[in-house]
Amino acid sequence: MSASPKTVLGWIGESVRRADGTPKTTGEFAYASDLQAAGMLWGHTLRAPHAHARVRGIDLSAALTMPGVHAVLTHEDVPGRKTYGLEFHDQPVLAIDRVRYFGEPVAVVAAEHPEQARRAAERIVVDYEPLPPIADPERATESEPLHPARETYETGHYLDDPRPNVVRSMRVVHGDPDARGDVVVEGTYEIGTQDQAFLGPESGLAVPDGEGGVDIYVATQWLHVDREQVAPCLALPEEQVRIHLAGVGGAFGGREDLSIQIHAALLALHTSRPVKMVYNRQESFTGHVHRHPARIHAQHHATRDGRLVCVKMQILLDGGAYASSSTAVTANATSFACGPYAVPNAHIETTCVFTNNPPCGAMRGFGAVQTCFAAEAQMDKLARALELDPIELRLLNALAPGDTLPTGQRIDGSLPVAEVIRRCAALPEPAPEELPRPAIRLPGGAGNTTRGEGVRRGTGFAVGFKNIAYSEGFDDSCAARVRLFADGSAEVHCAAAEVGQGVTNVILQVARTELETEDVRLAPGTTAAVGSAGSSSASRMTWMAAGAVRDACRAALAERESRGGGEVDVERVYRHRPTAPLDPETGQVGDLPAHVAFACAAMKVVAEVDVDLGLTRIVWIGTAQDVGKAINPQAVEGQIEGGTAQGIGLALMEEIQTRDGVITNASFTDYLIPTALDVPPIVSELVEDPEPDAPYGVKGVGEPPTVVSTAAVVAALRDATGRELSRVPVRPDDIVGLT
Amino acid sequence: MHGRVKISLTINGERREADVWEGESLLFALRERLGLPGSKNACEQGECGSCSVILDGELVCACLVLAAQADGHEVVTVEGPGFEHVQQAFVEAGAVQCGFCTPGLVVATAALLKQTPDPNEDEIREALSGNLCRCTGYAKIFDAVRLAAERA
Ligand code: FES
Ligand code: FES
């Protein structure tokens, strides 16, 4: 257990108690689902029961006469643009003439009681003509286009791929892609669809302002990008749409896309009453995007002494029905496909396709999770083929500053791959436990399924990396505003979304350090008081908010100084160094880098597997992570532990199951996430190698543990079972050899 | 709506009355009718423990109890008295991230410590296995439970 944090909120580098900790333990903290307003109605969404269907007509008459109902709206009631999306506006606010995924919103209802709204929605009669769904991503490029009206995306940065249903395809050709090594290993890997499964379902409250505008209180990851998408659909200027951060019950990428924002606002503006919407768990599974399922074929060539010669990979990502952030996930999967190794020659090809499966987008790890699983399995295969120690093989090939990535980008910042490997490898593993022992310490746990006869122990190791912040030329910025008052106190405004990761403390710690006072408040996040912070995603928010708050604090002090005292109010926008897109034909960088910076992690996992019953128990995990500079070490450990648990989930149990595109396990009864019995003790080493370009040397810390843990867990299961286990989540059938 | 019932119960030591629809859960009544939104709704199926409350001294999922069933009974929610040392320990141990699981875990921890004042690791894990947390990976939650046990 780490040292207890100080009671007063402190400076950079200290384990500081969460500013929102106490209200979150007492129940006072207001999550989006806790909001109330006088005269409030409840909204409910009618969702499509088909993965693919034409909508021939919608009859609202029965619903409109149901008790308590105030509004029933369809696409015809969307006053402005009928579609929205993070990068492309390809997703209808409410279905127009076709539904493309199971659970797509078709109509919304507002009523006095949530149950009345639900019942009224049941009375809406939608005339669907079911269409054959594209359920298999392998067949997508041979199927009828799901978005026939879609022109080529005219960014110029993307490979012009004429095949139907391609969201984005990408190619990285580096060195001599036909170079051959003395030893070749090959494998095909599959990653199932993971859900963010944040605990607080999508929720929010829209309140009409009486002057045609609306205030939306919502759990989101990026207030300003929500507004950019919401306002045009409501046909309102951005000033008339104010988006405020309501308490967020976890995010992990799943709140980057809109959920209730436009729907609740439409109902509120239509009824002139506040409207609250809260998804239940089942609806939440269809209410946000998921982690892309992937199929990856990899071929690794190495010299006899273990140096990588060439890596070839074909990556197929299923983007589901709408684009969301799939283009960026494609770029990440491609960029980090080889893992943190020096690879002189490579040929990586990635295709992300549209299907009628659940839409996929951002989830912690963002494309790098899938490829890390494949690349690390390949490294272990290579180690076996070469009869080398897998850790030695990784050290031999570890990327280091000065090395070049397959995209041609030179690592010019910090990336201590060898050090995280060494420090992780040095962590002592616990000794094997004797039998007999209590059932809870055996695979199968309290289920009491075994006395331990078939239990084998294995150790796995993996290394992974990914980028920090936005890439490929995205104008990535964060604003902060600092007000200094005559009494010496200060107020900071920053729209950075506190999604649980602890950015509130980062902001306060930076402001206290820069202003040299403890008397700092953070104002609530809203589009009405400060510029965009960008998203709480891509492991960017600590870096970006620290930069913006630092700059605003310094500017505020300078202004007070130059004025000789008094109150000041300054806003500053921070940007990291510019990036540029990769060449669409070769995937190589030009003059500017494609990614700003990188972070890596190594992980060692000890697992026990009952090889007769197919049950597993993760015994212990040790990890060393490149964190730049830990602003709040206790919170960094928390990110590592939580991120690791999500990777355990993908390795062992988490998968959205679909039949012809229809989700069949949309509940916590059927979609399992790790419980207190599934996550072992985790020892984390924080490797502090400051990032030269970043404020205080920080790096994002949220994603690397998720990138690496799935690969490391499955490596341990392979070691215990001797089986290939090329698909996650690993099922009991895979372990006992029934598949 | 049809089937309304009046219920009267003790919540956090106070006598309270509410006018509920017969299909409503205790969780809904607490959150939406009685001004006690501290208990959280994350699944409504008894799978996550976010809605944990104490009903007549027993730890229950408020989403699985009908409001009408609680008529005449005694309920303690996270807003109630007796949780301070657990709450404090959660904050200090860094066991709170998004915090959506926290109210349920606070109540479940208090229930555990009442029964088992000095729980070992296995007992903690087993007792809290009905409370899902998606953010923390549980390690700091276990720290919090040990800290609360030490201080009790
Ligand atoms: S909301 Fe009651 S157990 Fe999940
Ligand atoms: S802290 Fe977010 S679910 Fe536990």
mmCIF file of C-alpha atoms in Angstrom, chain A residues 111-406:
data_model
loop_
_atom_site.group_PDB
_atom_site.id
_atom_site.type_symbol
_atom_site.label_atom_id
_atom_site.label_comp_id
_atom_site.label_asym_id
_atom_site.label_seq_id
_atom_site.Cartn_x
_atom_site.Cartn_y
_atom_site.Cartn_z
ATOM 1 C CA ALA A 111 -43.152 11.363 -20.600
ATOM 2 C CA GLU A 112 -43.826 12.134 -16.947
ATOM 3 C CA HIS A 113 -42.436 8.834 -15.670
ATOM 4 C CA PRO A 114 -39.655 6.745 -17.207
ATOM 5 C CA GLU A 115 -41.919 3.719 -17.319
ATOM 6 C CA GLN A 116 -44.565 5.694 -19.224
ATOM 7 C CA ALA A 117 -41.926 6.757 -21.723
ATOM 8 C CA ARG A 118 -40.801 3.145 -22.111
ATOM 9 C CA ARG A 119 -44.335 1.892 -22.617
ATOM 10 C CA ALA A 120 -45.167 4.611 -25.104
ATOM 11 C CA ALA A 121 -42.050 3.743 -27.104
ATOM 12 C CA GLU A 122 -43.307 0.160 -27.278
ATOM 13 C CA ARG A 123 -46.439 1.441 -28.988
ATOM 14 C CA ILE A 124 -44.571 3.102 -31.825
ATOM 15 C CA VAL A 125 -45.120 1.009 -34.928
ATOM 16 C CA VAL A 126 -42.126 0.893 -37.234
ATOM 17 C CA ASP A 127 -42.512 -0.825 -40.576
ATOM 18 C CA TYR A 128 -39.147 -2.499 -41.143
ATOM 19 C CA GLU A 129 -38.081 -4.458 -44.172
ATOM 20 C CA PRO A 130 -35.238 -6.590 -42.856
ATOM 21 C CA LEU A 131 -32.183 -6.671 -45.117
ATOM 22 C CA PRO A 132 -29.409 -9.250 -45.066
ATOM 23 C CA PRO A 133 -26.811 -7.986 -42.594
ATOM 24 C CA ILE A 134 -23.084 -7.879 -43.257
ATOM 25 C CA ALA A 135 -22.004 -9.764 -40.170
ATOM 26 C CA ASP A 136 -18.659 -11.116 -41.341
ATOM 27 C CA PRO A 137 -16.032 -8.384 -41.750
ATOM 28 C CA GLU A 138 -14.106 -10.614 -44.176
ATOM 29 C CA ARG A 139 -16.994 -10.285 -46.629
ATOM 30 C CA ALA A 140 -17.653 -6.585 -46.208
ATOM 31 C CA THR A 141 -15.623 -5.462 -49.205
ATOM 32 C CA GLU A 142 -17.588 -7.843 -51.434
ATOM 33 C CA SER A 143 -20.992 -6.704 -50.190
ATOM 34 C CA GLU A 144 -23.398 -3.959 -51.184
ATOM 35 C CA PRO A 145 -22.243 -0.637 -49.745
ATOM 36 C CA LEU A 146 -23.854 0.218 -46.407
ATOM 37 C CA HIS A 147 -23.357 3.898 -47.054
ATOM 38 C CA PRO A 148 -24.097 4.181 -50.753
ATOM 39 C CA ALA A 149 -24.220 7.959 -50.699
ATOM 40 C CA ARG A 150 -20.798 8.146 -49.146
ATOM 41 C CA GLU A 151 -18.247 9.881 -51.325
ATOM 42 C CA THR A 152 -14.558 9.243 -50.824
ATOM 43 C CA TYR A 153 -13.518 11.117 -47.744
ATOM 44 C CA GLU A 154 -11.887 14.136 -49.251
ATOM 45 C CA THR A 155 -9.134 14.612 -46.740
ATOM 46 C CA GLY A 156 -6.391 13.617 -49.143
ATOM 47 C CA HIS A 157 -4.662 11.878 -46.234
ATOM 48 C CA TYR A 158 -6.277 8.543 -46.720
ATOM 49 C CA LEU A 159 -5.444 5.886 -49.227
ATOM 50 C CA ASP A 160 -8.020 5.978 -51.967
ATOM 51 C CA ASP A 161 -9.532 2.523 -51.635
ATOM 52 C CA PRO A 162 -12.239 1.835 -54.220
ATOM 53 C CA ARG A 163 -13.640 -1.254 -52.474
ATOM 54 C CA PRO A 164 -17.103 -0.898 -50.939
ATOM 55 C CA ASN A 165 -17.478 -0.641 -47.162
ATOM 56 C CA VAL A 166 -13.943 0.455 -46.407
ATOM 57 C CA VAL A 167 -13.827 3.006 -43.597
ATOM 58 C CA ARG A 168 -10.114 3.408 -44.088
ATOM 59 C CA SER A 169 -7.325 1.271 -45.362
ATOM 60 C CA MET A 170 -3.716 1.940 -44.704
ATOM 61 C CA ARG A 171 -0.347 0.642 -45.688
ATOM 62 C CA VAL A 172 3.086 1.069 -44.171
ATOM 63 C CA VAL A 173 5.963 -0.032 -46.355
ATOM 64 C CA HIS A 174 9.344 0.284 -44.727
ATOM 65 C CA GLY A 175 12.780 -0.761 -45.983
ATOM 66 C CA ASP A 176 12.671 -3.901 -48.081
ATOM 67 C CA PRO A 177 9.344 -5.575 -47.290
ATOM 68 C CA ASP A 178 10.516 -8.767 -48.929
ATOM 69 C CA ALA A 179 13.574 -9.112 -46.716
ATOM 70 C CA ARG A 180 13.836 -12.616 -45.291
ATOM 71 C CA GLY A 181 15.319 -13.811 -42.045
ATOM 72 C CA ASP A 182 16.890 -17.130 -41.038
ATOM 73 C CA VAL A 183 13.861 -17.928 -38.963
ATOM 74 C CA VAL A 184 10.218 -17.183 -39.762
ATOM 75 C CA VAL A 185 7.216 -17.506 -37.489
ATOM 76 C CA GLU A 186 3.650 -16.947 -38.482
ATOM 77 C CA GLY A 187 0.284 -16.736 -36.821
ATOM 78 C CA THR A 188 -3.291 -15.593 -37.143
ATOM 79 C CA TYR A 189 -4.836 -13.855 -34.170
ATOM 80 C CA GLU A 190 -8.333 -12.829 -33.323
ATOM 81 C CA ILE A 191 -9.609 -10.265 -30.849
ATOM 82 C CA GLY A 192 -13.257 -10.208 -29.765
ATOM 83 C CA THR A 193 -15.374 -7.102 -29.290
ATOM 84 C CA GLN A 194 -14.785 -5.501 -25.913
ATOM 85 C CA ASP A 195 -17.131 -3.073 -24.217
ATOM 86 C CA GLN A 196 -15.996 -0.162 -22.064
ATOM 87 C CA ALA A 197 -18.620 -1.185 -19.510
ATOM 88 C CA PHE A 198 -18.212 2.001 -17.529
ATOM 89 C CA LEU A 199 -20.328 1.682 -14.444
ATOM 90 C CA GLY A 200 -22.407 4.853 -14.806
ATOM 91 C CA PRO A 201 -24.662 4.365 -17.821
ATOM 92 C CA GLU A 202 -25.136 7.151 -20.374
ATOM 93 C CA SER A 203 -27.177 9.918 -18.796
ATOM 94 C CA GLY A 204 -27.912 13.593 -18.953
ATOM 95 C CA LEU A 205 -30.374 16.391 -18.532
ATOM 96 C CA ALA A 206 -31.327 18.974 -21.150
ATOM 97 C CA VAL A 207 -32.891 22.213 -19.937
ATOM 98 C CA PRO A 208 -34.448 24.686 -22.384
ATOM 99 C CA ASP A 209 -33.414 28.263 -21.593
ATOM 100 C CA GLY A 210 -36.712 29.827 -22.679
ATOM 101 C CA GLU A 211 -35.001 31.787 -25.424
ATOM 102 C CA GLY A 212 -34.646 29.005 -27.925
ATOM 103 C CA GLY A 213 -31.345 27.712 -26.562
ATOM 104 C CA VAL A 214 -30.560 24.763 -24.356
ATOM 105 C CA ASP A 215 -28.255 23.728 -21.526
ATOM 106 C CA ILE A 216 -27.124 20.133 -21.651
ATOM 107 C CA TYR A 217 -25.670 18.528 -18.532
ATOM 108 C CA VAL A 218 -24.041 15.311 -19.581
ATOM 109 C CA ALA A 219 -21.411 12.711 -18.782
ATOM 110 C CA THR A 220 -18.988 13.081 -21.660
ATOM 111 C CA GLN A 221 -15.298 13.114 -22.522
ATOM 112 C CA TRP A 222 -15.133 16.321 -24.552
ATOM 113 C CA LEU A 223 -17.649 19.120 -24.023
ATOM 114 C CA HIS A 224 -16.693 21.268 -27.004
ATOM 115 C CA VAL A 225 -16.719 18.532 -29.606
ATOM 116 C CA ASP A 226 -20.151 17.529 -28.352
ATOM 117 C CA ARG A 227 -21.313 21.083 -28.938
ATOM 118 C CA GLU A 228 -19.810 21.091 -32.426
ATOM 119 C CA GLN A 229 -21.933 18.082 -33.283
ATOM 120 C CA VAL A 230 -25.087 18.996 -31.353
ATOM 121 C CA ALA A 231 -25.621 22.618 -32.434
ATOM 122 C CA PRO A 232 -25.941 22.018 -36.211
ATOM 123 C CA CYS A 233 -28.450 19.203 -35.636
ATOM 124 C CA LEU A 234 -30.554 21.506 -33.468
ATOM 125 C CA ALA A 235 -30.110 24.287 -36.068
ATOM 126 C CA LEU A 236 -28.789 26.541 -33.321
ATOM 127 C CA PRO A 237 -25.684 28.705 -33.205
ATOM 128 C CA GLU A 238 -23.056 27.250 -30.860
ATOM 129 C CA GLU A 239 -23.608 30.008 -28.264
ATOM 130 C CA GLN A 240 -27.154 28.795 -27.735
ATOM 131 C CA VAL A 241 -26.001 25.305 -26.878
ATOM 132 C CA ARG A 242 -24.169 25.192 -23.570
ATOM 133 C CA ILE A 243 -22.746 21.869 -22.554
ATOM 134 C CA HIS A 244 -21.837 21.292 -18.934
ATOM 135 C CA LEU A 245 -19.979 18.374 -17.466
ATOM 136 C CA ALA A 246 -22.161 16.313 -15.171
ATOM 137 C CA GLY A 247 -20.563 13.661 -12.955
ATOM 138 C CA VAL A 248 -19.049 10.947 -15.138
ATOM 139 C CA GLY A 249 -19.183 7.331 -14.033
ATOM 140 C CA GLY A 250 -16.187 6.146 -16.068
ATOM 141 C CA ALA A 251 -15.588 6.548 -19.789
ATOM 142 C CA PHE A 252 -12.642 4.597 -21.311
ATOM 143 C CA GLY A 253 -13.419 5.952 -24.793
ATOM 144 C CA GLY A 254 -17.085 5.033 -24.691
ATOM 145 C CA ARG A 255 -18.242 8.607 -24.166
ATOM 146 C CA GLU A 256 -16.365 10.156 -27.059
ATOM 147 C CA ASP A 257 -19.341 9.719 -29.337
ATOM 148 C CA LEU A 258 -22.666 11.337 -28.577
ATOM 149 C CA SER A 259 -25.330 9.418 -26.685
ATOM 150 C CA ILE A 260 -28.257 11.332 -25.194
ATOM 151 C CA GLN A 261 -27.064 14.842 -26.072
ATOM 152 C CA ILE A 262 -29.106 15.601 -29.183
ATOM 153 C CA HIS A 263 -32.048 13.401 -28.223
ATOM 154 C CA ALA A 264 -32.587 15.005 -24.832
ATOM 155 C CA ALA A 265 -32.124 18.491 -26.281
ATOM 156 C CA LEU A 266 -34.672 17.820 -29.040
ATOM 157 C CA LEU A 267 -37.220 16.629 -26.490
ATOM 158 C CA ALA A 268 -36.508 19.548 -24.157
ATOM 159 C CA LEU A 269 -36.820 22.143 -26.886
ATOM 160 C CA HIS A 270 -39.957 20.454 -28.192
ATOM 161 C CA THR A 271 -41.730 20.239 -24.836
ATOM 162 C CA SER A 272 -40.209 23.367 -23.247
ATOM 163 C CA ARG A 273 -39.507 21.196 -20.213
ATOM 164 C CA PRO A 274 -36.265 19.811 -18.797
ATOM 165 C CA VAL A 275 -35.774 16.263 -20.038
ATOM 166 C CA LYS A 276 -33.616 13.639 -18.388
ATOM 167 C CA MET A 277 -32.414 10.516 -20.118
ATOM 168 C CA VAL A 278 -30.735 7.585 -18.407
ATOM 169 C CA TYR A 279 -29.874 4.391 -20.239
ATOM 170 C CA ASN A 280 -30.240 1.110 -18.468
ATOM 171 C CA ARG A 281 -27.427 -1.414 -18.716
ATOM 172 C CA GLN A 282 -28.907 -3.246 -21.679
ATOM 173 C CA GLU A 283 -29.345 -0.023 -23.599
ATOM 174 C CA SER A 284 -25.855 1.091 -22.659
ATOM 175 C CA PHE A 285 -24.418 -1.875 -24.549
ATOM 176 C CA THR A 286 -26.012 -0.491 -27.724
ATOM 177 C CA GLY A 287 -25.639 3.148 -26.679
ATOM 178 C CA HIS A 288 -21.903 3.522 -27.277
ATOM 179 C CA VAL A 289 -19.168 2.282 -29.575
ATOM 180 C CA HIS A 290 -16.914 -0.644 -28.658
ATOM 181 C CA ARG A 291 -13.353 -1.784 -29.092
ATOM 182 C CA HIS A 292 -12.814 -2.956 -32.677
ATOM 183 C CA PRO A 293 -12.737 -6.709 -33.024
ATOM 184 C CA ALA A 294 -9.778 -7.663 -35.185
ATOM 185 C CA ARG A 295 -8.249 -10.449 -37.215
ATOM 186 C CA ILE A 296 -4.520 -10.187 -37.642
ATOM 187 C CA HIS A 297 -2.153 -12.269 -39.687
ATOM 188 C CA ALA A 298 1.489 -11.784 -38.785
ATOM 189 C CA GLN A 299 4.789 -13.039 -40.112
ATOM 190 C CA HIS A 300 8.037 -12.277 -38.301
ATOM 191 C CA HIS A 301 11.492 -12.808 -39.754
ATOM 192 C CA ALA A 302 14.619 -12.796 -37.616
ATOM 193 C CA THR A 303 18.305 -13.631 -37.855
ATOM 194 C CA ARG A 304 19.574 -16.726 -36.087
ATOM 195 C CA ASP A 305 20.894 -14.599 -33.244
ATOM 196 C CA GLY A 306 17.478 -13.047 -32.697
ATOM 197 C CA ARG A 307 17.458 -9.701 -34.496
ATOM 198 C CA LEU A 308 14.194 -8.818 -36.184
ATOM 199 C CA VAL A 309 14.610 -8.570 -39.943
ATOM 200 C CA CYS A 310 11.101 -8.002 -41.224
ATOM 201 C CA VAL A 311 7.534 -7.912 -39.953
ATOM 202 C CA LYS A 312 4.531 -8.411 -42.182
ATOM 203 C CA MET A 313 1.024 -7.941 -40.897
ATOM 204 C CA GLN A 314 -2.448 -7.830 -42.317
ATOM 205 C CA ILE A 315 -4.939 -6.321 -39.938
ATOM 206 C CA LEU A 316 -8.686 -6.399 -40.425
ATOM 207 C CA LEU A 317 -10.732 -4.208 -38.097
ATOM 208 C CA ASP A 318 -14.501 -4.400 -37.933
ATOM 209 C CA GLY A 319 -15.688 -0.819 -37.609
ATOM 210 C CA GLY A 320 -19.364 -1.723 -37.412
ATOM 211 C CA ALA A 321 -22.064 0.412 -38.922
ATOM 212 C CA TYR A 322 -20.697 3.961 -38.611
ATOM 213 C CA ALA A 323 -17.286 5.585 -38.860
ATOM 214 C CA SER A 324 -16.933 7.089 -35.361
ATOM 215 C CA SER A 325 -13.165 7.336 -34.729
ATOM 216 C CA SER A 326 -12.309 4.261 -36.793
ATOM 217 C CA THR A 327 -9.936 6.144 -39.072
ATOM 218 C CA ALA A 328 -7.713 7.069 -36.142
ATOM 219 C CA VAL A 329 -7.942 3.568 -34.658
ATOM 220 C CA THR A 330 -6.789 2.255 -38.043
ATOM 221 C CA ALA A 331 -3.790 4.575 -37.969
ATOM 222 C CA ASN A 332 -2.877 3.502 -34.463
ATOM 223 C CA ALA A 333 -3.207 -0.194 -35.119
ATOM 224 C CA THR A 334 -0.931 0.251 -38.114
ATOM 225 C CA SER A 335 1.579 2.542 -36.421
ATOM 226 C CA PHE A 336 2.100 0.285 -33.420
ATOM 227 C CA ALA A 337 1.654 -3.061 -35.130
ATOM 228 C CA CYS A 338 5.235 -4.245 -34.618
ATOM 229 C CA GLY A 339 5.409 -3.403 -30.925
ATOM 230 C CA PRO A 340 8.243 -1.393 -29.342
ATOM 231 C CA TYR A 341 10.983 -3.029 -31.360
ATOM 232 C CA ALA A 342 13.478 -1.832 -33.925
ATOM 233 C CA VAL A 343 12.211 -3.323 -37.168
ATOM 234 C CA PRO A 344 14.315 -2.534 -40.249
ATOM 235 C CA ASN A 345 11.827 -3.827 -42.821
ATOM 236 C CA ALA A 346 8.069 -3.998 -42.606
ATOM 237 C CA HIS A 347 4.898 -4.275 -44.575
ATOM 238 C CA ILE A 348 1.748 -3.558 -42.596
ATOM 239 C CA GLU A 349 -1.658 -3.436 -44.199
ATOM 240 C CA THR A 350 -4.769 -2.494 -42.291
ATOM 241 C CA THR A 351 -8.348 -2.393 -43.473
ATOM 242 C CA CYS A 352 -11.199 -1.164 -41.345
ATOM 243 C CA VAL A 353 -14.602 -2.046 -42.763
ATOM 244 C CA PHE A 354 -18.225 -1.126 -42.313
ATOM 245 C CA THR A 355 -20.481 -3.996 -41.277
ATOM 246 C CA ASN A 356 -23.839 -4.311 -39.550
ATOM 247 C CA ASN A 357 -22.134 -5.205 -36.315
ATOM 248 C CA PRO A 358 -22.171 -2.820 -33.347
ATOM 249 C CA PRO A 359 -20.300 0.395 -34.205
ATOM 250 C CA CYS A 360 -16.757 0.525 -32.923
ATOM 251 C CA GLY A 361 -14.629 3.481 -31.979
ATOM 252 C CA ALA A 362 -12.536 4.547 -29.063
ATOM 253 C CA MET A 363 -11.624 2.309 -26.198
ATOM 254 C CA ARG A 364 -8.588 2.589 -23.936
ATOM 255 C CA GLY A 365 -5.602 1.423 -25.963
ATOM 256 C CA PHE A 366 -7.176 2.492 -29.254
ATOM 257 C CA GLY A 367 -5.953 -0.017 -31.850
ATOM 258 C CA ALA A 368 -2.714 -0.790 -30.031
ATOM 259 C CA VAL A 369 -4.328 -3.415 -27.782
ATOM 260 C CA GLN A 370 -5.239 -5.643 -30.703
ATOM 261 C CA THR A 371 -1.842 -5.444 -32.385
ATOM 262 C CA CYS A 372 0.076 -5.844 -29.127
ATOM 263 C CA PHE A 373 -1.724 -9.128 -28.566
ATOM 264 C CA ALA A 374 -0.595 -10.389 -31.991
ATOM 265 C CA ALA A 375 2.908 -8.915 -31.961
ATOM 266 C CA GLU A 376 3.763 -10.226 -28.507
ATOM 267 C CA ALA A 377 2.472 -13.702 -29.298
ATOM 268 C CA GLN A 378 4.761 -13.591 -32.318
ATOM 269 C CA MET A 379 7.749 -12.553 -30.194
ATOM 270 C CA ASP A 380 7.168 -15.529 -27.917
ATOM 271 C CA LYS A 381 6.912 -17.821 -30.933
ATOM 272 C CA LEU A 382 10.128 -16.409 -32.247
ATOM 273 C CA ALA A 383 11.862 -16.923 -28.910
ATOM 274 C CA ARG A 384 10.786 -20.575 -28.959
ATOM 275 C CA ALA A 385 11.910 -21.049 -32.550
ATOM 276 C CA LEU A 386 15.278 -19.484 -31.735
ATOM 277 C CA GLU A 387 15.525 -21.186 -28.340
ATOM 278 C CA LEU A 388 16.112 -17.795 -26.779
ATOM 279 C CA ASP A 389 14.804 -16.440 -23.520
ATOM 280 C CA PRO A 390 11.734 -14.338 -24.449
ATOM 281 C CA ILE A 391 12.894 -11.450 -22.294
ATOM 282 C CA GLU A 392 16.372 -11.532 -23.854
ATOM 283 C CA LEU A 393 14.822 -11.503 -27.311
ATOM 284 C CA ARG A 394 12.786 -8.434 -26.399
ATOM 285 C CA LEU A 395 15.794 -6.641 -24.947
ATOM 286 C CA LEU A 396 17.813 -7.422 -28.037
ATOM 287 C CA ASN A 397 15.244 -5.717 -30.241
ATOM 288 C CA ALA A 398 13.974 -3.008 -27.890
ATOM 289 C CA LEU A 399 13.327 0.384 -29.457
ATOM 290 C CA ALA A 400 15.353 3.232 -28.055
ATOM 291 C CA PRO A 401 15.564 6.975 -28.592
ATOM 292 C CA GLY A 402 17.255 7.612 -31.921
ATOM 293 C CA ASP A 403 15.697 4.520 -33.506
ATOM 294 C CA THR A 404 13.246 4.724 -36.359
ATOM 295 C CA LEU A 405 9.716 3.345 -36.384
ATOM 296 C CA PRO A 406 8.361 1.497 -39.423
#
